[in-house]
C-alpha positions as YAML, in Angstrom:
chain: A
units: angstrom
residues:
- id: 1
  name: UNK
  ca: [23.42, 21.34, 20.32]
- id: 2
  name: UNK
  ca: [21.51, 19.17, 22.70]
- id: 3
  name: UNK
  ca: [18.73, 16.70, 22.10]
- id: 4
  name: UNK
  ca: [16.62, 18.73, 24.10]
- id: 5
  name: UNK
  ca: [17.64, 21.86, 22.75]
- id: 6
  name: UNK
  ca: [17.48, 20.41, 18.81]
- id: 7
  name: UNK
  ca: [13.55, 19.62, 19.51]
- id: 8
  name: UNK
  ca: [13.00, 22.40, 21.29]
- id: 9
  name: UNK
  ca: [13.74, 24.55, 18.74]
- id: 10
  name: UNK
  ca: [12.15, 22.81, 16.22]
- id: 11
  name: UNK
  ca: [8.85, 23.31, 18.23]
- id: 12
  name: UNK
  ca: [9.53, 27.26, 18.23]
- id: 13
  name: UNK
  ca: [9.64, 27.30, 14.27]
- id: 14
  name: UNK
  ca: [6.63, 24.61, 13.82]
- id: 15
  name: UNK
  ca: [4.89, 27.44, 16.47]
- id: 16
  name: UNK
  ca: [5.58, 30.46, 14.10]
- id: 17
  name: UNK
  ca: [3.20, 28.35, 11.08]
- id: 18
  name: UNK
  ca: [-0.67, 28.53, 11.48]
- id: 19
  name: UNK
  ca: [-2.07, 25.35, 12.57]
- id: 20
  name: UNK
  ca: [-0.87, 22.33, 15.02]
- id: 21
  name: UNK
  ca: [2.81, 22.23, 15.33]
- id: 22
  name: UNK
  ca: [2.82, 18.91, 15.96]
- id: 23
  name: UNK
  ca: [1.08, 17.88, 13.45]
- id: 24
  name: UNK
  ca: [3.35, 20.07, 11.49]
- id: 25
  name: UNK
  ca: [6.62, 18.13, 12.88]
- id: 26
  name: UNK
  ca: [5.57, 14.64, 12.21]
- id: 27
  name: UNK
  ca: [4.80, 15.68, 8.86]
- id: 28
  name: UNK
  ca: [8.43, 17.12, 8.17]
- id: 29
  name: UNK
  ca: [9.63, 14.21, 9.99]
- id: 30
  name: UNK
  ca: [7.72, 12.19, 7.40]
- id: 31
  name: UNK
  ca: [9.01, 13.55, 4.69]
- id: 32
  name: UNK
  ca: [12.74, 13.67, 5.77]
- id: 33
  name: UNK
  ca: [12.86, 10.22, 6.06]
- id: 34
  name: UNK
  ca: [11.08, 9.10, 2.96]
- id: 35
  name: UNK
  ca: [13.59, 12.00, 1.63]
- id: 36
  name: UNK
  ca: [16.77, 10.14, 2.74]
- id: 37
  name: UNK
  ca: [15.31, 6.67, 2.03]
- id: 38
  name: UNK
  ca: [14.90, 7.44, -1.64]
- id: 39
  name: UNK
  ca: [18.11, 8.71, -2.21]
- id: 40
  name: UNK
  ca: [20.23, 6.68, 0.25]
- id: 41
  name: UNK
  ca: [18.55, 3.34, 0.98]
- id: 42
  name: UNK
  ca: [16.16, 1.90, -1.16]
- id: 43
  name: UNK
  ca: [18.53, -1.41, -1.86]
- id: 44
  name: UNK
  ca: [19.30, -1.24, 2.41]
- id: 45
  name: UNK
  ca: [18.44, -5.06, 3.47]
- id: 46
  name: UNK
  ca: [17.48, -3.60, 6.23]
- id: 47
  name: UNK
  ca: [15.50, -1.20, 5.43]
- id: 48
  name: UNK
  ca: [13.59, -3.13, 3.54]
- id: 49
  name: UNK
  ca: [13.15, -5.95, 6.33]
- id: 50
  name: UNK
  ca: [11.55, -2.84, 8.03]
- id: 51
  name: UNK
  ca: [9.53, -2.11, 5.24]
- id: 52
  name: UNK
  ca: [8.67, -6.30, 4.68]
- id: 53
  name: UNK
  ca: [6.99, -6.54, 8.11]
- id: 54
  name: UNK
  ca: [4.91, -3.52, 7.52]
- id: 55
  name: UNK
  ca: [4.39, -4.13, 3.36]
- id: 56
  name: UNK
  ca: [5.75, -0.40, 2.56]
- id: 57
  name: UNK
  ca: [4.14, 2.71, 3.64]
- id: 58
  name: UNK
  ca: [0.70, 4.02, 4.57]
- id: 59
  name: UNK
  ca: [-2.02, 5.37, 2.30]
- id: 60
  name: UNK
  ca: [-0.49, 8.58, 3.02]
- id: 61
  name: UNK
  ca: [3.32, 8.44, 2.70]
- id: 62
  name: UNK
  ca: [2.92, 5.32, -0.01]
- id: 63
  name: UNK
  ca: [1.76, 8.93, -1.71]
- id: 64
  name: UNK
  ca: [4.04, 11.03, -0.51]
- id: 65
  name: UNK
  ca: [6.42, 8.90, -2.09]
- id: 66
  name: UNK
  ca: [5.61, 10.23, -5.94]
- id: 67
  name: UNK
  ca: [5.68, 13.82, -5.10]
- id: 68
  name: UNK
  ca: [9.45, 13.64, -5.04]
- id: 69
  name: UNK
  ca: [10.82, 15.35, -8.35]
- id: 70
  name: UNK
  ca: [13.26, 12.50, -10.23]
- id: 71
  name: UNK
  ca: [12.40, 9.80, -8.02]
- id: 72
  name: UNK
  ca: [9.90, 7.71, -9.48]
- id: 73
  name: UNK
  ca: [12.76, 4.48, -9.97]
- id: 74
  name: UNK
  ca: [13.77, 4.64, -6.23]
- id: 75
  name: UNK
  ca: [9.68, 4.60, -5.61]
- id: 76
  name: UNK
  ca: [9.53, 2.08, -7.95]
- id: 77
  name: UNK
  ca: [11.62, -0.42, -6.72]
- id: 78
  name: UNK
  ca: [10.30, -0.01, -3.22]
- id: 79
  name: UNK
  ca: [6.71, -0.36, -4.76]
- id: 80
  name: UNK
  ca: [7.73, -3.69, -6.52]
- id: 81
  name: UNK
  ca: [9.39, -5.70, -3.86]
- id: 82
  name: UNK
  ca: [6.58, -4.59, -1.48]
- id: 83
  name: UNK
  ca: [4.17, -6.11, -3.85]
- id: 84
  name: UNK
  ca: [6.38, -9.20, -4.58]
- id: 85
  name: UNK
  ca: [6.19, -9.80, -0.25]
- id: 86
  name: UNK
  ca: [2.79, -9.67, -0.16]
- id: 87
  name: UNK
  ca: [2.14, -11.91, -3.57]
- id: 88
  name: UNK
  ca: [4.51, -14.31, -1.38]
- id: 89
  name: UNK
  ca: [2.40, -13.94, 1.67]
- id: 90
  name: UNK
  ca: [-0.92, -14.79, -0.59]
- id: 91
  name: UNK
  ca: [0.78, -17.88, -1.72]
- id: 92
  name: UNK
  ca: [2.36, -19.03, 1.68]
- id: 93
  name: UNK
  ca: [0.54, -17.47, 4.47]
- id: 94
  name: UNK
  ca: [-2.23, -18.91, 6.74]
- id: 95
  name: UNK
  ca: [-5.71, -17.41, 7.49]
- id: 96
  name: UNK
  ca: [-4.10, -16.51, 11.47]
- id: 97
  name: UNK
  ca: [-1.28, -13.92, 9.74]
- id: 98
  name: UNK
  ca: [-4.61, -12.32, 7.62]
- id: 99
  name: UNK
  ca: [-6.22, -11.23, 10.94]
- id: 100
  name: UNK
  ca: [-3.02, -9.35, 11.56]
- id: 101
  name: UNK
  ca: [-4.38, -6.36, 10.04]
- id: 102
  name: UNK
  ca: [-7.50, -6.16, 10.87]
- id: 103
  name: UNK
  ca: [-6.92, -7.61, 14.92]
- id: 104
  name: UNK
  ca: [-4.78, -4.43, 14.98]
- id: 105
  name: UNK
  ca: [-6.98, -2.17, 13.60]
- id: 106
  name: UNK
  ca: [-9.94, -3.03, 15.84]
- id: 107
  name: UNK
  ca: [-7.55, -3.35, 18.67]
- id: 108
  name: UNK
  ca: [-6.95, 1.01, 17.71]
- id: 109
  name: UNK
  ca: [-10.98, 1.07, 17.34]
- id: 110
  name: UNK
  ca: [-10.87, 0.03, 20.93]
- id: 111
  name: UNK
  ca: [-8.81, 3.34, 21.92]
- id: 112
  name: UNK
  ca: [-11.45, 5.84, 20.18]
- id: 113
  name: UNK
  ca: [-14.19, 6.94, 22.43]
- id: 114
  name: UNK
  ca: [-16.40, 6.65, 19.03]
- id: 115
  name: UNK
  ca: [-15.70, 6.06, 15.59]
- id: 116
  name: UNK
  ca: [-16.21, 8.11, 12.56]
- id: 117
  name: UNK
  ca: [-20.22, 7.52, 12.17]
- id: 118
  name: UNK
  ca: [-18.87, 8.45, 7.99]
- id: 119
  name: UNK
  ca: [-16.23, 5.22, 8.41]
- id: 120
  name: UNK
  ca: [-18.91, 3.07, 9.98]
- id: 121
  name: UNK
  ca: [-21.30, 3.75, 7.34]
- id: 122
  name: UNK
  ca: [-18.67, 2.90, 4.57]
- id: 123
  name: UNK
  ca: [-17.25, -0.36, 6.14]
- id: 124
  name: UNK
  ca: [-20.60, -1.44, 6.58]
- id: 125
  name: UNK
  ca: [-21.67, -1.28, 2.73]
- id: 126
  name: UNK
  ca: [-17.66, -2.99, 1.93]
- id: 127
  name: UNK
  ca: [-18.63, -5.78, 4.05]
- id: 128
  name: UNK
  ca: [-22.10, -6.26, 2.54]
- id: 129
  name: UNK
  ca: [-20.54, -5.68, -0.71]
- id: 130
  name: UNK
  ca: [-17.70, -8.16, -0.27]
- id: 131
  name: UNK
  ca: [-20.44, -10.78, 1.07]
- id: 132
  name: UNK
  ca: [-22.01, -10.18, -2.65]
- id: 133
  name: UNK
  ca: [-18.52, -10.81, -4.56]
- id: 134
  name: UNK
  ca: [-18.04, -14.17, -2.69]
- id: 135
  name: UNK
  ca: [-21.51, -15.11, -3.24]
- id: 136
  name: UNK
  ca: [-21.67, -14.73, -7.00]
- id: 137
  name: UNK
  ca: [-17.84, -14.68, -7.94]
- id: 138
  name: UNK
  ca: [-17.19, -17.73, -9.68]
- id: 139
  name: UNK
  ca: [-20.54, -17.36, -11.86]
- id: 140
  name: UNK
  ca: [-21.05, -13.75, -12.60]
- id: 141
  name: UNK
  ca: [-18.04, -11.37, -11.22]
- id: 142
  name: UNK
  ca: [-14.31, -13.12, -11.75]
- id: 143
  name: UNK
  ca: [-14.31, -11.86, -14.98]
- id: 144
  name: UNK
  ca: [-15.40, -8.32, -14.33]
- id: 145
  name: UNK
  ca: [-12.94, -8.52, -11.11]
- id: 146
  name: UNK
  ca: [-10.36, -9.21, -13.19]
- id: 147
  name: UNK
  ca: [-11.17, -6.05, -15.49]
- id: 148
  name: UNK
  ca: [-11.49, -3.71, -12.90]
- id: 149
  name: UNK
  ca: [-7.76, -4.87, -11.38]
- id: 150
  name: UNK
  ca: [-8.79, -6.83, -8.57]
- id: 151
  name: UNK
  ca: [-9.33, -5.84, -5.16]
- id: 152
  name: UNK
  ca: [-7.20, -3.66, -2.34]
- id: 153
  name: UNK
  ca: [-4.76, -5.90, -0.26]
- id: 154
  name: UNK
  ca: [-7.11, -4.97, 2.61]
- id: 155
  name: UNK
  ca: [-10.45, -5.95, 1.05]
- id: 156
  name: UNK
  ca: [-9.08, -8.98, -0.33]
- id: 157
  name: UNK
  ca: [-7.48, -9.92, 3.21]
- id: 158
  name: UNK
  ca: [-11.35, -9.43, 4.38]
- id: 159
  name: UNK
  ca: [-12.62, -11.31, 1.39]
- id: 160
  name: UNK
  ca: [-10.29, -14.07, 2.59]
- id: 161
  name: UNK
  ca: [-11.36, -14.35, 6.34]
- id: 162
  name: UNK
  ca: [-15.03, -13.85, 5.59]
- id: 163
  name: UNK
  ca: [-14.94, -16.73, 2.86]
- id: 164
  name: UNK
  ca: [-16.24, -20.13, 4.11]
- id: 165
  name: UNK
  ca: [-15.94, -21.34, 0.65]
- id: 166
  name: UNK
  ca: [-12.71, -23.09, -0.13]
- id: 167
  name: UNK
  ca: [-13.51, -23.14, -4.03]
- id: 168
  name: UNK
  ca: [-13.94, -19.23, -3.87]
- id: 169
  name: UNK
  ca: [-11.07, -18.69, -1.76]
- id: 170
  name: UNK
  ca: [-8.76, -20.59, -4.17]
- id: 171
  name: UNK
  ca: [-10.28, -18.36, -7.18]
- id: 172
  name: UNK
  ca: [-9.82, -15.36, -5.43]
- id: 173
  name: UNK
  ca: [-6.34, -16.30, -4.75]
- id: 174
  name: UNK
  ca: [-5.74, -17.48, -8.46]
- id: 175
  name: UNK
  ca: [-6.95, -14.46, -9.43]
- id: 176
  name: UNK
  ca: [-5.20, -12.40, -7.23]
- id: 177
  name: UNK
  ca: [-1.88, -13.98, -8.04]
- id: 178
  name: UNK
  ca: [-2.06, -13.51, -12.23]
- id: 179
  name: UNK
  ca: [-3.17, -9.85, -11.55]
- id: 180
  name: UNK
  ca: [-0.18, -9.18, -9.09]
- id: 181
  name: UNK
  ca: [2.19, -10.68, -11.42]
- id: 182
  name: UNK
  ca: [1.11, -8.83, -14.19]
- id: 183
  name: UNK
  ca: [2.06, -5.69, -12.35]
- id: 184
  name: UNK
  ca: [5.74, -7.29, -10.83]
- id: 185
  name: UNK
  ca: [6.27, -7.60, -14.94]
- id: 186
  name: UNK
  ca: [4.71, -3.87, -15.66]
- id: 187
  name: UNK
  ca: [7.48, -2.71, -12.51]
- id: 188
  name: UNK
  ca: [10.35, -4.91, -14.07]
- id: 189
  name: UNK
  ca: [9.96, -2.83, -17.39]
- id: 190
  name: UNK
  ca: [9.75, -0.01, -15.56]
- id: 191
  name: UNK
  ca: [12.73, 0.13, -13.48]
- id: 192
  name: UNK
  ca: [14.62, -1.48, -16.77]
- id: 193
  name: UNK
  ca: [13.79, 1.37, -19.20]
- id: 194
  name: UNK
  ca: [15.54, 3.74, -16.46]
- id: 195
  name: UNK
  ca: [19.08, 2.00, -17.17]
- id: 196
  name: UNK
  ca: [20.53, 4.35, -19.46]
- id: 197
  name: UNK
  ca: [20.89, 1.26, -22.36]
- id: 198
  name: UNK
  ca: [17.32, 0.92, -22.50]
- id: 199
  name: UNK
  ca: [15.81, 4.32, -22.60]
- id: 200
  name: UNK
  ca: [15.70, 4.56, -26.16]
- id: 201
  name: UNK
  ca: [13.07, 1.81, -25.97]
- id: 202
  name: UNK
  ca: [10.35, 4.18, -23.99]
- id: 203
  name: UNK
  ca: [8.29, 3.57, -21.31]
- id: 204
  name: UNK
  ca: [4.58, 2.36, -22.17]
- id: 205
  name: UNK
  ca: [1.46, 3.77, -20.66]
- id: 206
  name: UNK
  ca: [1.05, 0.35, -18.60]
- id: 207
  name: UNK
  ca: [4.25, 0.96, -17.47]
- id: 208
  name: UNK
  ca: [4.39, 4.09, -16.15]
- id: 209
  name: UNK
  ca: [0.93, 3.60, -14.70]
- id: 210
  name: UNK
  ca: [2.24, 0.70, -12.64]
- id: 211
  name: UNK
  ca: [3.74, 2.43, -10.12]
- id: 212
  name: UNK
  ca: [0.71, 4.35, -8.84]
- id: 213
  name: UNK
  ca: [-1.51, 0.47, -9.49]
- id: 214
  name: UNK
  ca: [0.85, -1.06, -7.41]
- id: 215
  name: UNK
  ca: [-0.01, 1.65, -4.26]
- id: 216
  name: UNK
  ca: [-3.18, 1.58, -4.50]
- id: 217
  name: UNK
  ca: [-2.90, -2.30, -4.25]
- id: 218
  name: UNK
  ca: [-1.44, -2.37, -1.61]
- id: 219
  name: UNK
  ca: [-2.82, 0.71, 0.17]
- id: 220
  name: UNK
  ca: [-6.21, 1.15, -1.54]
- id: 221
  name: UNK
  ca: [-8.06, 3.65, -4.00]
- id: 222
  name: UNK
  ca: [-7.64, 7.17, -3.73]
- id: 223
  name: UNK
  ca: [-10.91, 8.69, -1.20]
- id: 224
  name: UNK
  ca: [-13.47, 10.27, -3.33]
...
């Protein structure tokens, strides 16, 4: 069967469902490959080059990635060496490679003919928000911050560029970096209780809620 003929006909099913069809393909496509990658290639170096340069999935596929029945190790492992690149990048990286993220999303802003008036409203109160954290963080709020788990990767990437305090930054970092840790550990017990020696020993609560903590790190909270 031809290329042409292979996608072809895969339109002509995705056309029989109600709704977009190709909406509908990328979203089987989606979930082929995070299919295969679980059960095939989650210790592929290169696989997980790919994954380095983009730190894992999505919000969306980061999620698909649980909904897999028997899976949770492979997701697990993917999970903890995404979070132990970007607890690298923290430590090593430059204020330049933060703007990554957000040159590239304004750079897609740039292709919308308007934005979500909803998504303006909610950066808006982040940024005012974030403004607060750095303002009163090393008085009031590193304490509570620590509490509540820290921030997202991408709010503490903004809190990073916005900073013009090198004091803050370096607590935020600090911070940042016992947090993150705490959660490579959580993952390490994790994916060790899974060896069949260990099971007897039982995964914790902590544990088994590390997986999900260590997506929404890197991805953010769940919408409302």
């Amino acid at each position: 069967m031809s290329e042409k003929h292979a996608s072809y006909q895969k339109l002509q099913d995705a056309l029989q469902q109600p709704g977009c069809p190709i909406c509908h393909i990328g979203q089987v496509a989606g979930y082929k490959y995070l299919d295969t990658l679980l059960y095939e290639s989650v210790n592929d170096p290169g696989i997980r080059r790919k994954l380095e340069d983009s730190l894992g999935f999505c919000y969306y596929h980061s999620r698909e990635l649980l909904t897999f029945p028997g899976n949770r190790l492979g997701a697990g492992i993917i999970e903890q060496h995404m979070l132990k690149t970007a607890l690298n990048q923290l430590r090593h990286g430059n204020v330049s490679s933060r703007r990554t993220l957000f040159s590239k999303r304004d750079e897609r802003r740039k292709t919308e003919k308007s934005p979500c008036p909803a998504c303006m409203r909610a950066e808006a109160s982040e940024t005012r928000s974030i403004k607060d954290l750095l303002q009163y963080l090393i008085d009031d709020l590193d304490e509570p911050l620590r509490r509540a788990g820290g921030l997202c990767l991408t709010h503490l990437q903004q809190a990073l560029l916005i900073s013009n305090n090198k004091h803050v930054s370096t607590a935020l970092i600090g911070l940042h970096e016992s947090l993150w840790q705490e959660q490579i550990a959580l993952l390490d017990e994790f994916i060790r209780k899974h060896d069949y020696r260990f099971r007897h020993e039982g995964i914790s609560e902590a544990e088994g809620a590390a997986l999900e903590r260590s997506i929404d790190i890197l991805t953010g909270e769940r919408p409302l």
